[in-house]
Coordinates of C-alpha atoms and ligand atoms in Angstrom, one line a residue:
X170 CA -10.0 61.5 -25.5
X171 CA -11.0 62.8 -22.4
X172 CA -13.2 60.2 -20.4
X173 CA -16.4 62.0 -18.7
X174 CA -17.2 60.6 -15.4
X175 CA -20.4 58.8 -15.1
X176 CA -21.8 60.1 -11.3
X177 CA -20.3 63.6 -9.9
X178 CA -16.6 64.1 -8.3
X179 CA -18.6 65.7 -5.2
X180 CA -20.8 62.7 -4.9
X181 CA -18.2 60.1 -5.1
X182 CA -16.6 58.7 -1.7
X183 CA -14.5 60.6 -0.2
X184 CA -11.0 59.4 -1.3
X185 CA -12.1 59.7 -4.7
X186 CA -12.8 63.3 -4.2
X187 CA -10.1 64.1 -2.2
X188 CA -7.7 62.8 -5.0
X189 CA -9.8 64.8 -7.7
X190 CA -9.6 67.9 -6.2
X191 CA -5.5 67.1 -5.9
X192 CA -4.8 66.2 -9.1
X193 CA -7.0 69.4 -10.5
X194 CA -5.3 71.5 -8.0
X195 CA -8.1 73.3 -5.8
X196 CA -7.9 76.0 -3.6
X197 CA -8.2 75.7 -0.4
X198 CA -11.3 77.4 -0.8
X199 CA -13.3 75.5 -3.2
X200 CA -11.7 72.3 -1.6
X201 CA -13.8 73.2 2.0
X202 CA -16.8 73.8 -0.9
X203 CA -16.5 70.8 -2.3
X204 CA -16.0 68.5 0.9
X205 CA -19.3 71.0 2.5
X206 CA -21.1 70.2 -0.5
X207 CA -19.8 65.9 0.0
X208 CA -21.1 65.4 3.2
X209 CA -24.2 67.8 3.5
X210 CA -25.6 67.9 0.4
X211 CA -25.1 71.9 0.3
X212 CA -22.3 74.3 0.6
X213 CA -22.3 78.0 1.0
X214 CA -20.1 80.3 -1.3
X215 CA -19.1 83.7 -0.5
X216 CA -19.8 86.0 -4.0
X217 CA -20.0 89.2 -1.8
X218 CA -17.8 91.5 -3.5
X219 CA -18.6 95.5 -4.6
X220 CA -20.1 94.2 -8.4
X221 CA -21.9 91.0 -7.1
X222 CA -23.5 93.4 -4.2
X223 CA -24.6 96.0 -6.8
X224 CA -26.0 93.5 -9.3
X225 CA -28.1 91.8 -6.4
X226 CA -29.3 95.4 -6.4
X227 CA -30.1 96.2 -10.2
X228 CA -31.9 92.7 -10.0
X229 CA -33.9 93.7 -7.4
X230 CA -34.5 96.8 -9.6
X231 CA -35.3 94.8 -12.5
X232 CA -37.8 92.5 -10.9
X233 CA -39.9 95.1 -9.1
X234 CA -42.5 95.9 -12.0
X235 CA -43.4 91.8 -11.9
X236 CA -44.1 91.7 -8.5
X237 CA -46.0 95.3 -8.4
X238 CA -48.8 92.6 -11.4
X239 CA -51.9 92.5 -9.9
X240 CA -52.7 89.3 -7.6
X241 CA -50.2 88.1 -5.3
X242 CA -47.1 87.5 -7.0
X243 CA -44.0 86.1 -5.1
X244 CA -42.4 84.0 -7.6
X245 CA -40.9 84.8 -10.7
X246 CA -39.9 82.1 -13.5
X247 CA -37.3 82.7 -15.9
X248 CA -36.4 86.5 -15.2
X249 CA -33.3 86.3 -17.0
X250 CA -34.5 86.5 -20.0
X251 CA -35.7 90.1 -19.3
X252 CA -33.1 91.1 -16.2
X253 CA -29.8 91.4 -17.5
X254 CA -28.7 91.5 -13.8
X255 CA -30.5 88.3 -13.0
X256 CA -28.7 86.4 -16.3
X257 CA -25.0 87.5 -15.0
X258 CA -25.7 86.3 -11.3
X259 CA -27.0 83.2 -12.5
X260 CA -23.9 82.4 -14.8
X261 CA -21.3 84.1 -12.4
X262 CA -18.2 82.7 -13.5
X263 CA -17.0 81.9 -9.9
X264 CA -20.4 79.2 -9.4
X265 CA -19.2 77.3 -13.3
X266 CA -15.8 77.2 -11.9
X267 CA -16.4 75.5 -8.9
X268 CA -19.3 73.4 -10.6
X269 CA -17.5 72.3 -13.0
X270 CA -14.4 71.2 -10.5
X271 CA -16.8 69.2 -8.6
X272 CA -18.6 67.7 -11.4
X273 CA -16.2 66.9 -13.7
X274 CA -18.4 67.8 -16.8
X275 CA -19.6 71.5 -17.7
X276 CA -22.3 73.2 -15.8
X277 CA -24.9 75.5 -17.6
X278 CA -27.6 77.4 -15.8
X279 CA -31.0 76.3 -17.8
X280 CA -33.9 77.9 -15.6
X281 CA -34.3 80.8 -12.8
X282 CA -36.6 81.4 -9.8
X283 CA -37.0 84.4 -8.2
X284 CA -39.0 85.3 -5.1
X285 CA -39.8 88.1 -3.4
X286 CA -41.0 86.3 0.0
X287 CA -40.2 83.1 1.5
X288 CA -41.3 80.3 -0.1
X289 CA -42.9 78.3 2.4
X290 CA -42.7 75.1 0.5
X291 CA -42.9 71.8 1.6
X292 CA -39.5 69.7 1.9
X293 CA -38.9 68.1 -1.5
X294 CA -36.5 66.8 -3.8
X295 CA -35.4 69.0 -7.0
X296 CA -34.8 64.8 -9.1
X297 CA -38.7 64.8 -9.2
X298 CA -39.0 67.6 -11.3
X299 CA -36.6 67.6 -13.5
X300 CA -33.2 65.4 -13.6
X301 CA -30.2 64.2 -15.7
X302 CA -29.0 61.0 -17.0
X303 CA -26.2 60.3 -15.8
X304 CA -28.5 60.7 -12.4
X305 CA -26.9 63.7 -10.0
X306 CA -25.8 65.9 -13.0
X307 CA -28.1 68.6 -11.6
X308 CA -27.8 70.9 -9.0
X309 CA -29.3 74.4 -7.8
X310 CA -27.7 77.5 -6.2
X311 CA -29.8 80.0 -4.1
X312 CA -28.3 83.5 -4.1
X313 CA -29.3 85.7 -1.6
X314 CA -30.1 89.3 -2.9
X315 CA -30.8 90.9 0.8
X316 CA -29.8 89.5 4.2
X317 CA -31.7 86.8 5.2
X318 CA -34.0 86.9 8.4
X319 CA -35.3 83.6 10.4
X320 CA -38.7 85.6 10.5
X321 CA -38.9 86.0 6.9
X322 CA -38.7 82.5 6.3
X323 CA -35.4 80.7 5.5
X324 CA -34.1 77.6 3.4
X325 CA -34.9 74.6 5.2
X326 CA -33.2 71.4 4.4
X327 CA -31.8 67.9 5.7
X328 CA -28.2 67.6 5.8
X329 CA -26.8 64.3 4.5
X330 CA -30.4 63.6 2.4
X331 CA -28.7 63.8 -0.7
X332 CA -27.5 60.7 0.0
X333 CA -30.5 59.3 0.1
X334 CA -32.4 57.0 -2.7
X335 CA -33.3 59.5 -5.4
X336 CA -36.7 60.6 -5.0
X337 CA -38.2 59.3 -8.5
X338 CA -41.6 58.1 -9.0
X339 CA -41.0 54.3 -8.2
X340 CA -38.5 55.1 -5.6
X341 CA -41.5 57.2 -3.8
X342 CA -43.7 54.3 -4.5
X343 CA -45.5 55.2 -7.6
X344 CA -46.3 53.0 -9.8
X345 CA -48.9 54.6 -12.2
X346 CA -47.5 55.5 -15.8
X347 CA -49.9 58.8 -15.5
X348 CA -49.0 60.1 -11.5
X349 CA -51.3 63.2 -10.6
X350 CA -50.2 66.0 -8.6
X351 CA -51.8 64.7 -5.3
X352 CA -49.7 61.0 -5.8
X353 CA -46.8 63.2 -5.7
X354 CA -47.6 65.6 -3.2
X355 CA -49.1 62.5 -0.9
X356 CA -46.4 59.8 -1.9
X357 CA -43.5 62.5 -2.2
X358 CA -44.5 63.5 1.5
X359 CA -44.9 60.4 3.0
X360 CA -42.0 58.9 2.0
X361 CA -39.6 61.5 2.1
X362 CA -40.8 62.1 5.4
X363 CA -40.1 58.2 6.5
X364 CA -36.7 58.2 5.0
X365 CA -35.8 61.2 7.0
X366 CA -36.9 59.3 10.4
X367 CA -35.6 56.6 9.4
X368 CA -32.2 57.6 9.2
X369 CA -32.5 60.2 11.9
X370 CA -31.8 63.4 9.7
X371 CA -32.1 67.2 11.6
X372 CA -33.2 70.2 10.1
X373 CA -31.0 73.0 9.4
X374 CA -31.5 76.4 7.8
X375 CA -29.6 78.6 6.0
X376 CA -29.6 82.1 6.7
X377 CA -27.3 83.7 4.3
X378 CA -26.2 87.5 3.8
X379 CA -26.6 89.3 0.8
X380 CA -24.3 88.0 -1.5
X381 CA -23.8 84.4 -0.7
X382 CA -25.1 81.8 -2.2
X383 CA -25.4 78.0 -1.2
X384 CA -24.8 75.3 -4.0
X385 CA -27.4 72.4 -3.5
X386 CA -26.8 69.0 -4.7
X387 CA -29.3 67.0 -6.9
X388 CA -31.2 64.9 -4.3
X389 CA -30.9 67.6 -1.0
X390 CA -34.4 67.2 0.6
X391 CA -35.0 70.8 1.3
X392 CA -37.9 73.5 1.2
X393 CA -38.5 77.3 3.0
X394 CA -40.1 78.1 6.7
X395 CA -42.9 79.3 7.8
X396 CA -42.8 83.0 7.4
X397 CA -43.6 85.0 10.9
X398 CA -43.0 88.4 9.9
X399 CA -45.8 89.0 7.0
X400 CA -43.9 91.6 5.5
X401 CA -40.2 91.2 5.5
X402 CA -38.8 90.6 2.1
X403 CA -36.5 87.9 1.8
X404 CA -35.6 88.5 -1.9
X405 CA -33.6 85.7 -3.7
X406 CA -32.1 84.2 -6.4
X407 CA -32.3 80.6 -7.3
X408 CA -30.6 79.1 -10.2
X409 CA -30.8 74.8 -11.4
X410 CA -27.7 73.7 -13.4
X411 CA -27.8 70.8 -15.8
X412 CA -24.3 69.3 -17.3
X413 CA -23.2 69.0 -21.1
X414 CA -23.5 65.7 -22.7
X415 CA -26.7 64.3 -20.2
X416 CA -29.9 63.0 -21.2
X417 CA -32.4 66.0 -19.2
X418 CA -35.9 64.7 -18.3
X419 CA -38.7 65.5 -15.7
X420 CA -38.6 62.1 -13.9
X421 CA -42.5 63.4 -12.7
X422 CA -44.1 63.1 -15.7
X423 CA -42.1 59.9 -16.8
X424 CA -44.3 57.2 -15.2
X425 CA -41.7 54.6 -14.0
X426 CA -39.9 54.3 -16.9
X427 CA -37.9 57.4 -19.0
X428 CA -39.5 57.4 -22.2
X429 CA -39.7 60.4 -24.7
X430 CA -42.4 62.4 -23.6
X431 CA -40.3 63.2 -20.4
X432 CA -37.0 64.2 -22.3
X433 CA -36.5 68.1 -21.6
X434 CA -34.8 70.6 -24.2
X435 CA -33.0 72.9 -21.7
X436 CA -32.0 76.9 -22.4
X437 CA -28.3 76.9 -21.3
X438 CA -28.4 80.8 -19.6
X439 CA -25.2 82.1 -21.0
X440 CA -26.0 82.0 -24.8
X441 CA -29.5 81.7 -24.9
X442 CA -29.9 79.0 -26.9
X443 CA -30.9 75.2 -26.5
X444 CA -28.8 72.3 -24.9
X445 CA -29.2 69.3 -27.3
X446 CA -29.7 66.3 -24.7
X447 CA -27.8 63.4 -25.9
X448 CA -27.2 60.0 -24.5
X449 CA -23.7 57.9 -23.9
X450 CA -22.2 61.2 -26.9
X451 CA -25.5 61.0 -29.3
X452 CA -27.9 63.6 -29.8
X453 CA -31.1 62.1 -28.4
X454 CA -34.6 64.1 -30.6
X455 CA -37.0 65.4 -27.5
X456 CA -40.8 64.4 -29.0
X457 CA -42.1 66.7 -31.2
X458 CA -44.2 68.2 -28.5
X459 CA -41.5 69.2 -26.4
X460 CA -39.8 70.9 -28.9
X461 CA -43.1 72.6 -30.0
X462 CA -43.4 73.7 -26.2
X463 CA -39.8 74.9 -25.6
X464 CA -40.4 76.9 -28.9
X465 CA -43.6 78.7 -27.5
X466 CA -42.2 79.0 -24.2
X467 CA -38.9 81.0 -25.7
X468 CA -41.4 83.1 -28.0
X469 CA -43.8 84.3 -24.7
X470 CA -41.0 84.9 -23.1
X471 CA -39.9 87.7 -24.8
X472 CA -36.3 86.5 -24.9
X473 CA -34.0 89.5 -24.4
X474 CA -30.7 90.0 -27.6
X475 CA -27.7 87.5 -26.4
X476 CA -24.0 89.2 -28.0
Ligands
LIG699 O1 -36.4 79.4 -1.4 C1 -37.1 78.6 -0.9 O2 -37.7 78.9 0.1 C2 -37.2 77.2 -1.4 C3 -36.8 77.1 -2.9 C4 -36.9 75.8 -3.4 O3 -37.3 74.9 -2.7 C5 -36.6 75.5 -4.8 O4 -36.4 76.5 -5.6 O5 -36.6 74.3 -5.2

């Protein structure tokens, strides 16, 4: 029986990686992925080839009628359910293989974001929206469907952060059962803010061509700049991974403990249907609610014929 390993090959020490990636045989390619994606918390892989460039394209295609809605429109949630383009870049074989390399379980794309503009947001943790249990078994992976310009405001994020204590709610200092938006957005801040000081973390960017994309690990502080060119595009792609056989919850509405109400019931991208969460091999039931929400959520979003 094959013995699943309880925190992430990539987020192991070193050694431990290093063997891993030995004994499984890695390129030399997805071995300077993996080490990048070890010691910064993020790692850039090249896609670019003449079908990834042309999907990045037919998504772009694909997405314009949501953007052309009235009101101002720059994020899109969930596209692949509509943009066959979007739902082959965000399972691209190349990504799974690597993932699951450096993971040691098997990846599956759950959610998408596109946006049309830079995002502007404030540096932030993806563990205090939604997370895994075993904790790390998460990740995201921003594709790039146009060159991307400092002007048009570019990934930011703090090398090394991932390392950090994860940002859930008591590790951020709250200790309400019921956190609001503004505990999280004044508590998140602060805190994440301190740590950074505190261990003397600089800000990179990541300004990526059309066709890369950069893998991000679970607890990578990171965010977008401020946009200085109002109208340059900077188009992209970003996809969060969860793990088979993990417990999936959204630590933010959890209070301090992981209780039922937080347990998610993810899509996994490539089939269109749900990923059971389960718990040390057992199925774990999400509350009735959440499976009452995931069911309205599929239905609204018009979900698009899987082979
Ligand atoms: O693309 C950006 O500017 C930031 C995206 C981001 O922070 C996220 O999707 O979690």
């Amino acid at each position: 029986m094959t013995v699943l390993p309880t925190i992430p090959f990539v987020e192991q020490d070193e050694n431990a990686l290093l063997a891993h990636l030995k004994a499984e045989g890695a390129s030399e390619d997805m071995r300077r992925v993996a080490l990048d994606l070890h010691r910064d918390g993020l790692a850039t892989i090249d896609l670019v080839n003449d079908e990834t460039l042309a999907l990045c394209d037919q998504a772009t295609a694909e997405l314009e009628p949501a953007y052309l809605k009235p009101g101002k429109i720059n994020r899109v949630q969930d596209a692949w359910r509509r943009s066959p383009a979007v739902r082959r870049l965000a399972t691209d074989k190349r990504i799974t293989d690597f993932l699951r390399l450096a993971y040691g379980r098997e990846p599956f794309a759950f959610q998408t974001l596109n946006f049309l503009f830079g995002s502007q947001q404030g540096a932030h943790s993806d563990v205090t929206h939604f997370h895994a249990e075993p904790a790390r078994f998460m990740c995201g992976v921003w594709l790039a469907l146009e060159d991307v310009y400092e002007d048009a405001g570019a990934l930011l994020y703090y090398p090394g952060s991932h390392k950090l204590p994860l940002m859930t709610p008591p590790n951020m200092g709250i200790t309400k059962d019921a956190p609001t938006k503004q505990d999280y957005n004044e508590k998140g801040g602060q805190t994440l803010h301190a740590l950074v000081a505190e261990h003397g973390l600089e800000l990179a960017v990541g300004l990526p061509k059309k066709g890369q994309a950069m893998i991000w690990a679970a607890n990578l502080f990171h965010g977008g700049t401020k946009r200085t060119h109002p109208d340059r595009t900077r188009r992209s792609l970003v996809t969060h991974f969860f793990f088979k056989g993990c417990l999936y919850h959204t630590p933010m509405t959890s209070g301090t403990t992981i209780n039922r109400h937080s347990v998610r019931l993810p899509a996994d991208i490539s089939t269109g249907q749900w990923q059971w969460p389960s718990r040390d091999g057992r199925p774990v039931m999400p509350q009735w609610r959440t499976l009452a929400a995931a069911m309205n959520y599929r239905l609204q979003r018009n979900p698009i014929c899987f082979p």
